[in-house]
mmCIF file of C-alpha atoms in Angstrom:
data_model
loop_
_atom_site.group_PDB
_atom_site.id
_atom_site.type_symbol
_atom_site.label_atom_id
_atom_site.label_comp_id
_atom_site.label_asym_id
_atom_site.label_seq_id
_atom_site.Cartn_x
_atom_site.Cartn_y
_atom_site.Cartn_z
ATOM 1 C CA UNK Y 290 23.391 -0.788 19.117
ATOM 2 C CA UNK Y 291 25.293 -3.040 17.118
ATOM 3 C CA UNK Y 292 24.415 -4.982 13.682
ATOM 4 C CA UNK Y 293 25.580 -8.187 13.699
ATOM 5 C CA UNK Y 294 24.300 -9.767 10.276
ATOM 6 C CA UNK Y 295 22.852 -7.708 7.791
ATOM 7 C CA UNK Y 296 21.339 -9.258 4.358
ATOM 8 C CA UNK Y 297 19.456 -7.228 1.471
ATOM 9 C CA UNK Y 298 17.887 -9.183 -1.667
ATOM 10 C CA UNK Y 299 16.195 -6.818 -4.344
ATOM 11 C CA UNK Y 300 14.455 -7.993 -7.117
ATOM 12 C CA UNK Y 301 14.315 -6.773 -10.842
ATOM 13 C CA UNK Y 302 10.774 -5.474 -9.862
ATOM 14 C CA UNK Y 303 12.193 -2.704 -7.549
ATOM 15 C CA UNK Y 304 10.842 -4.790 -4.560
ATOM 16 C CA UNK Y 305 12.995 -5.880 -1.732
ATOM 17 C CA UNK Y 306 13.405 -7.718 1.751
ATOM 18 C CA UNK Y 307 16.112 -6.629 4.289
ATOM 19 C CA UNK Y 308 17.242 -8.918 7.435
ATOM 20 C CA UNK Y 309 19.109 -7.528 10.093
ATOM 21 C CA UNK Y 310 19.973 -8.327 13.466
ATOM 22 C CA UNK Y 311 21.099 -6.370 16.113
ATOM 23 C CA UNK Y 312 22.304 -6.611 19.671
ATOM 24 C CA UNK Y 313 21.821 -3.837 22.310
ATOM 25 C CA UNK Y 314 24.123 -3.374 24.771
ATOM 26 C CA UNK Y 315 26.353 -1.099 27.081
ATOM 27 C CA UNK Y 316 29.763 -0.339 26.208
ATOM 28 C CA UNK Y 317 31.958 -3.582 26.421
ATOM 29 C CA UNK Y 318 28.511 -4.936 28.309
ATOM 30 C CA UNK Y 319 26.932 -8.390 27.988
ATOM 31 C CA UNK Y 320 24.018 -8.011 25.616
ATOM 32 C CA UNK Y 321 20.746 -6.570 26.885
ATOM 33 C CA UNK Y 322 18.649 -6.909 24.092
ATOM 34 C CA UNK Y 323 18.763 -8.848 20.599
ATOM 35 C CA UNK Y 324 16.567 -7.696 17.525
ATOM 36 C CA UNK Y 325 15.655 -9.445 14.661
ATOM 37 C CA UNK Y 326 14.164 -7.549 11.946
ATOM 38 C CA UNK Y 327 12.604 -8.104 8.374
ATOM 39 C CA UNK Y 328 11.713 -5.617 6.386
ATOM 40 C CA UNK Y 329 10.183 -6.401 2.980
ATOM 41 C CA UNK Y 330 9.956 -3.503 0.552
ATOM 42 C CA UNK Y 331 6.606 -3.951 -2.322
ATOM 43 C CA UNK Y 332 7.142 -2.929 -6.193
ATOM 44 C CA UNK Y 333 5.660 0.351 -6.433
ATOM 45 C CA UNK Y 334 2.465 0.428 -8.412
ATOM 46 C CA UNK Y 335 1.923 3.197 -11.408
ATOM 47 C CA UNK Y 336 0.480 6.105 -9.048
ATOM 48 C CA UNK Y 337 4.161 5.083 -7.401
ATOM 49 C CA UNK Y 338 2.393 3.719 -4.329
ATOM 50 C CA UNK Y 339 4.350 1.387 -2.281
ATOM 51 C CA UNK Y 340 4.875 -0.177 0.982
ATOM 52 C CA UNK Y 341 7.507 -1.203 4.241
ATOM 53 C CA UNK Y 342 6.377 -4.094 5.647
ATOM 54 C CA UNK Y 343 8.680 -3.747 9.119
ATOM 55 C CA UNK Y 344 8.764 -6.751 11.994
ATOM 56 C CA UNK Y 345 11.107 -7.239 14.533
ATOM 57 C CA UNK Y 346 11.249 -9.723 17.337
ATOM 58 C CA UNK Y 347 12.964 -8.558 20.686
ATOM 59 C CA UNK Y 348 15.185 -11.062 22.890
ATOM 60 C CA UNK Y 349 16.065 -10.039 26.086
ATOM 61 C CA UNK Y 350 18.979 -11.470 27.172
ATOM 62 C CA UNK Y 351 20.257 -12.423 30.887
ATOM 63 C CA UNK Y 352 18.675 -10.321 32.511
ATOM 64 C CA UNK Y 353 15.036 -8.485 32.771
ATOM 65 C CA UNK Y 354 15.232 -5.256 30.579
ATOM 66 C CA UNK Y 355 12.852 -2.369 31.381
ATOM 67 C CA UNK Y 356 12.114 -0.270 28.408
ATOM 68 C CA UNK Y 357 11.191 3.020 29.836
ATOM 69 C CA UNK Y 358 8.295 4.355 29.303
ATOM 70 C CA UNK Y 359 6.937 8.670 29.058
ATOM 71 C CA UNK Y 360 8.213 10.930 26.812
ATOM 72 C CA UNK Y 361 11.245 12.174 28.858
ATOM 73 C CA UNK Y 362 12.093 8.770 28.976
ATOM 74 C CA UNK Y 363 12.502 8.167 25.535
ATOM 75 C CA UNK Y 364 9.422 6.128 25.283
ATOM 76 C CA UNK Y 365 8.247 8.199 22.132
ATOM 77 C CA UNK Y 366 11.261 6.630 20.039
ATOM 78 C CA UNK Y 367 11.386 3.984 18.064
ATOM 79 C CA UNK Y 368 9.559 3.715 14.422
ATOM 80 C CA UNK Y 369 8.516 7.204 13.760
ATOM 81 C CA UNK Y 370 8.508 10.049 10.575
ATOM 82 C CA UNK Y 371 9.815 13.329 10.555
ATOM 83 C CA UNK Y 372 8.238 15.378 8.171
ATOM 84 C CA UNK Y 373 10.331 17.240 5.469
ATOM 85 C CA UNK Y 374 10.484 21.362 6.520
ATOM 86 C CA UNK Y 375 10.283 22.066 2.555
ATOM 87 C CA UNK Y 376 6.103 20.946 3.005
ATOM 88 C CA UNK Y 377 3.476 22.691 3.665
ATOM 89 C CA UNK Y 378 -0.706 21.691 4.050
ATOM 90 C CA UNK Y 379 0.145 19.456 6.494
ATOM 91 C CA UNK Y 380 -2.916 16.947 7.396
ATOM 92 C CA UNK Y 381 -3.125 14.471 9.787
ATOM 93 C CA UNK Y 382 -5.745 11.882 10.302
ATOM 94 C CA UNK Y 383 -6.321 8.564 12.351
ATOM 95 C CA UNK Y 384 -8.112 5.452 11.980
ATOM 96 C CA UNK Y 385 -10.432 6.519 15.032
ATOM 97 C CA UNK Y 386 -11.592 9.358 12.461
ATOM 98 C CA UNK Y 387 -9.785 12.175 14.153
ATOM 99 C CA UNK Y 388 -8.180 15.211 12.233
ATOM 100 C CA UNK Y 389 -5.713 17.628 13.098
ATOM 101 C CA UNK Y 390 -3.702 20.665 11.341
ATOM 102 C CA UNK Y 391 -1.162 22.641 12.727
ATOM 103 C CA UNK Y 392 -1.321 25.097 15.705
ATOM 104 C CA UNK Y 393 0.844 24.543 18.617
ATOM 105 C CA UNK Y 394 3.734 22.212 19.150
ATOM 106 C CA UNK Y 395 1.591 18.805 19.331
ATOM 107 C CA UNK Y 396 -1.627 17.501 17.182
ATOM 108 C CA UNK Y 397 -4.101 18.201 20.053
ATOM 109 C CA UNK Y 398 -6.680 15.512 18.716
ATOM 110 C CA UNK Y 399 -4.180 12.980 17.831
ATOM 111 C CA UNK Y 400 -1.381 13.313 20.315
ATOM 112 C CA UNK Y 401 -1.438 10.673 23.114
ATOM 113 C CA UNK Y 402 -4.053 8.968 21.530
ATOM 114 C CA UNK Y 403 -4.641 5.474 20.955
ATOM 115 C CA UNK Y 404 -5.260 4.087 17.244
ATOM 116 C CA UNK Y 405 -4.744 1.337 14.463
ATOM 117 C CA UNK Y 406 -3.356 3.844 11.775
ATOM 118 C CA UNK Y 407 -1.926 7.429 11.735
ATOM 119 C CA UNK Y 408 -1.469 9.156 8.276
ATOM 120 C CA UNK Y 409 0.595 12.206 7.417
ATOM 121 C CA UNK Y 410 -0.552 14.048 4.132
ATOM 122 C CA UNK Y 411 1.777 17.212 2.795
ATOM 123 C CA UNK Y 412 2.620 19.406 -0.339
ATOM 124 C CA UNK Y 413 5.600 19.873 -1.603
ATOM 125 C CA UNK Y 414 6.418 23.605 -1.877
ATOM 126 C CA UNK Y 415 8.615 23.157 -5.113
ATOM 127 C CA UNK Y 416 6.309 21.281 -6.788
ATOM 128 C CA UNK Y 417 2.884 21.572 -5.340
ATOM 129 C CA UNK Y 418 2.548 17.507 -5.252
ATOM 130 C CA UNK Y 419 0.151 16.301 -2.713
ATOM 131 C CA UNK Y 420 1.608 12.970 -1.299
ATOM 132 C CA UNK Y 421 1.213 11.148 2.000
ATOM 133 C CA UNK Y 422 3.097 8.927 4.543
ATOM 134 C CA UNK Y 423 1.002 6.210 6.778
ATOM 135 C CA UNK Y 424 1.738 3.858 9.759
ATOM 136 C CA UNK Y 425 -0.268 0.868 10.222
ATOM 137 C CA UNK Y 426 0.037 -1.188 13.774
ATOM 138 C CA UNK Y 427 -0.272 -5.451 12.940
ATOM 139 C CA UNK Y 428 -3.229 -6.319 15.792
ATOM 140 C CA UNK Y 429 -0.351 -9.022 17.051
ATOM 141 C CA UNK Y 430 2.092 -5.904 17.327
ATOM 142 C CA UNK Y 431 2.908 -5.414 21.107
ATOM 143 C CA UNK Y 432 0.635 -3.257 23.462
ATOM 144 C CA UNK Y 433 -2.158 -2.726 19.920
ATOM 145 C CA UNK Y 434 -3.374 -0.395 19.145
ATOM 146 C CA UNK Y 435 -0.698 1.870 20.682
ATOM 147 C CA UNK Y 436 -0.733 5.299 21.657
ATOM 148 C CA UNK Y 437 0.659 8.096 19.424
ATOM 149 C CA UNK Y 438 3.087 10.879 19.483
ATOM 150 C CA UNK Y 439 2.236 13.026 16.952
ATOM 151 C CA UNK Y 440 3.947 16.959 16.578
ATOM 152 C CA UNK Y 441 2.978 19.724 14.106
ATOM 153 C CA UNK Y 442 4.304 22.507 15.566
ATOM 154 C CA UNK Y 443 4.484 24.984 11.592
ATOM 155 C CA UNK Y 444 6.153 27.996 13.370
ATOM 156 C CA UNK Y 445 9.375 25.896 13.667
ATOM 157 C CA UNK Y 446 8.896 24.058 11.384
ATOM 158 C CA UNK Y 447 8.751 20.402 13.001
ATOM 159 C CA UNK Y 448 6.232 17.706 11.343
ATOM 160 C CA UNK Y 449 6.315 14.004 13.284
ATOM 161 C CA UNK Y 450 4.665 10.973 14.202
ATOM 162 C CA UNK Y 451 5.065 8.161 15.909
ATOM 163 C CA UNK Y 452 3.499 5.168 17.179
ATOM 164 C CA UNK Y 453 4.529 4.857 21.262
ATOM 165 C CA UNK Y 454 3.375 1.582 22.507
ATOM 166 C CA UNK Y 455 5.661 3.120 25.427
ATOM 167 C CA UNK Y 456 4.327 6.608 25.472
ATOM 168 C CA UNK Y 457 1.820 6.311 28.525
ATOM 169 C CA UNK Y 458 3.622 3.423 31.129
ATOM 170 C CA UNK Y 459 7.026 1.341 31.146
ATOM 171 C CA UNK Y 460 7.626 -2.390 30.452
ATOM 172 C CA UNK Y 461 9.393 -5.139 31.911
ATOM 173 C CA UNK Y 462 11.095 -7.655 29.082
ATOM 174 C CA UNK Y 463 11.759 -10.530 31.468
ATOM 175 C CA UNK Y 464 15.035 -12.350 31.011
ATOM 176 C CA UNK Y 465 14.671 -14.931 27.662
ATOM 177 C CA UNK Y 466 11.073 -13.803 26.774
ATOM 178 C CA UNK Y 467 10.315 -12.196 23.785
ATOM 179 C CA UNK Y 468 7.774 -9.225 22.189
ATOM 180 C CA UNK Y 469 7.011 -8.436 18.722
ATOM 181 C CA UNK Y 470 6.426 -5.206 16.722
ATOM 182 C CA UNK Y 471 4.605 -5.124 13.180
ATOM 183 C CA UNK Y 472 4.193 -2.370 11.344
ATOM 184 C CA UNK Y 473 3.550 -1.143 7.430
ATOM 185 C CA UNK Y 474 4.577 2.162 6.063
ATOM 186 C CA UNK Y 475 2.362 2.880 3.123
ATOM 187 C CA UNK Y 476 3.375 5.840 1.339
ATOM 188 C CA UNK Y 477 1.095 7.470 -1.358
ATOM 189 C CA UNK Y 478 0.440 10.121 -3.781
ATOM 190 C CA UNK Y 479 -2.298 12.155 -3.123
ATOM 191 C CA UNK Y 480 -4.318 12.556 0.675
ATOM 192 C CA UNK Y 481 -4.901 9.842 2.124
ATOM 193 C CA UNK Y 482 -8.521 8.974 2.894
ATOM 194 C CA UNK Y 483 -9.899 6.879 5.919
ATOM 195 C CA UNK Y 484 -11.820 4.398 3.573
ATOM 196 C CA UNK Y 485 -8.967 3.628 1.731
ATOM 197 C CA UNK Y 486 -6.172 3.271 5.086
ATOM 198 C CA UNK Y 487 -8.986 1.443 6.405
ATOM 199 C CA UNK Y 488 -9.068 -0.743 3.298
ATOM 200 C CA UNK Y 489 -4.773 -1.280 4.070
ATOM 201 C CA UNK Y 490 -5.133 -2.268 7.423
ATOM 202 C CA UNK Y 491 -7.160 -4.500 7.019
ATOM 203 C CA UNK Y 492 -5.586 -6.458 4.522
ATOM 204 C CA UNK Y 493 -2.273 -6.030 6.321
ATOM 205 C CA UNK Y 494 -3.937 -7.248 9.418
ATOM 206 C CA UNK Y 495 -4.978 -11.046 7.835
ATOM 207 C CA UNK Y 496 -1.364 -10.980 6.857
ATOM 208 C CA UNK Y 497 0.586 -13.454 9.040
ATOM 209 C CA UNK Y 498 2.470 -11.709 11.690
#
């Protein structure tokens, strides 16, 4: 992965928009694969609530790129949250209205599923703060709404989640044609509550991909 231009603006209200693109490629190879990215940061609001607006538009190059799907395969990768081990009340919940807690190495209701939004709600053992990470999938994002790979194994301790538009088959990026990911991160204080995410993806989802 190389970058190959790289801009960040920020703004006196904390907010901020990153561009970056990157090429993919072998060692000394002809480029594969050419990202660009946005990523617009919001001004957090007084309960410190704030969000990653995060699109990137894939180019392959030459020739047709398979992006291998499965988990072995990698195809879990890609935008995804590890959760910090110094948490604990871990909650997770999906726009489809499932719930899990942890109890074996994956979140048996969510894992492998398919849904618009994923939330991650902890507390901080230092503190006792409740606060909350979520990942909402743009309806023009590629292969919506995607699958999910989704860990929270507490024995290890090992929190994650991830939305896998590869997790279940492979793709073919044909040579010059392009696919696009959207995505907003909307972290929080508090749990996060399925009226509310619902509330955010919607109004992320009339935004213009």
């Amino acid at each position: 992965t190389e970058v190959v231009h790289a801009k960040v603006v920020t703004n006196k209200d904390y907010s901020a928009t990153i561009l970056l693109t990157l090429t993919y490629h072998t060692p000394d190879g002809p480029i594969l694969l050419t990202e660009d990215r946005t990523i617009n940061v919001s001004t957090p609001d007084r309960d410190g609530r704030y969000r990653i607006d995060w699109r990137s538009t894939f180019t392959a190059g030459n020739l047709d790129v398979v992006l291998q799907g499965g988990t072995a395969g990698g195809g879990y990768a890609g935008m995804s949250v590890r959760i910090s081990q110094t948490t604990g009340d871990w909650r997770l919940i999906d726009s489809e209205g499932r719930v899990d807690l942890p109890g074996g190495p994956v979140a048996k209701n969510t894992h492998g599923q398919k849904a618009r939004w994923m939330d991650f709600s902890v507390v901080d053992t230092a503190t006792g703060e409740t606060g909350g990470i979520a990942i909402l999938q743009h309806p023009l994002s590629f292969r919506y709404p995607t699958h999910w790979h989704n860990v929270m194994d507490d024995k290890f301790p090992f929190g994650y989640f991830s939305p896998a538009p590869l997790w279940a088959e492979p793709y073919t990026l044909e040579a010059g044609k392009t696919l696009k990911v959207g995505y907003r991160v909307v972290v929080h204080p508090g749990r996060g509550s399925k009226d509310q995410l619902d509330a955010e993806w919607t109004a992320f989802s009339e935004s213009k991909e």
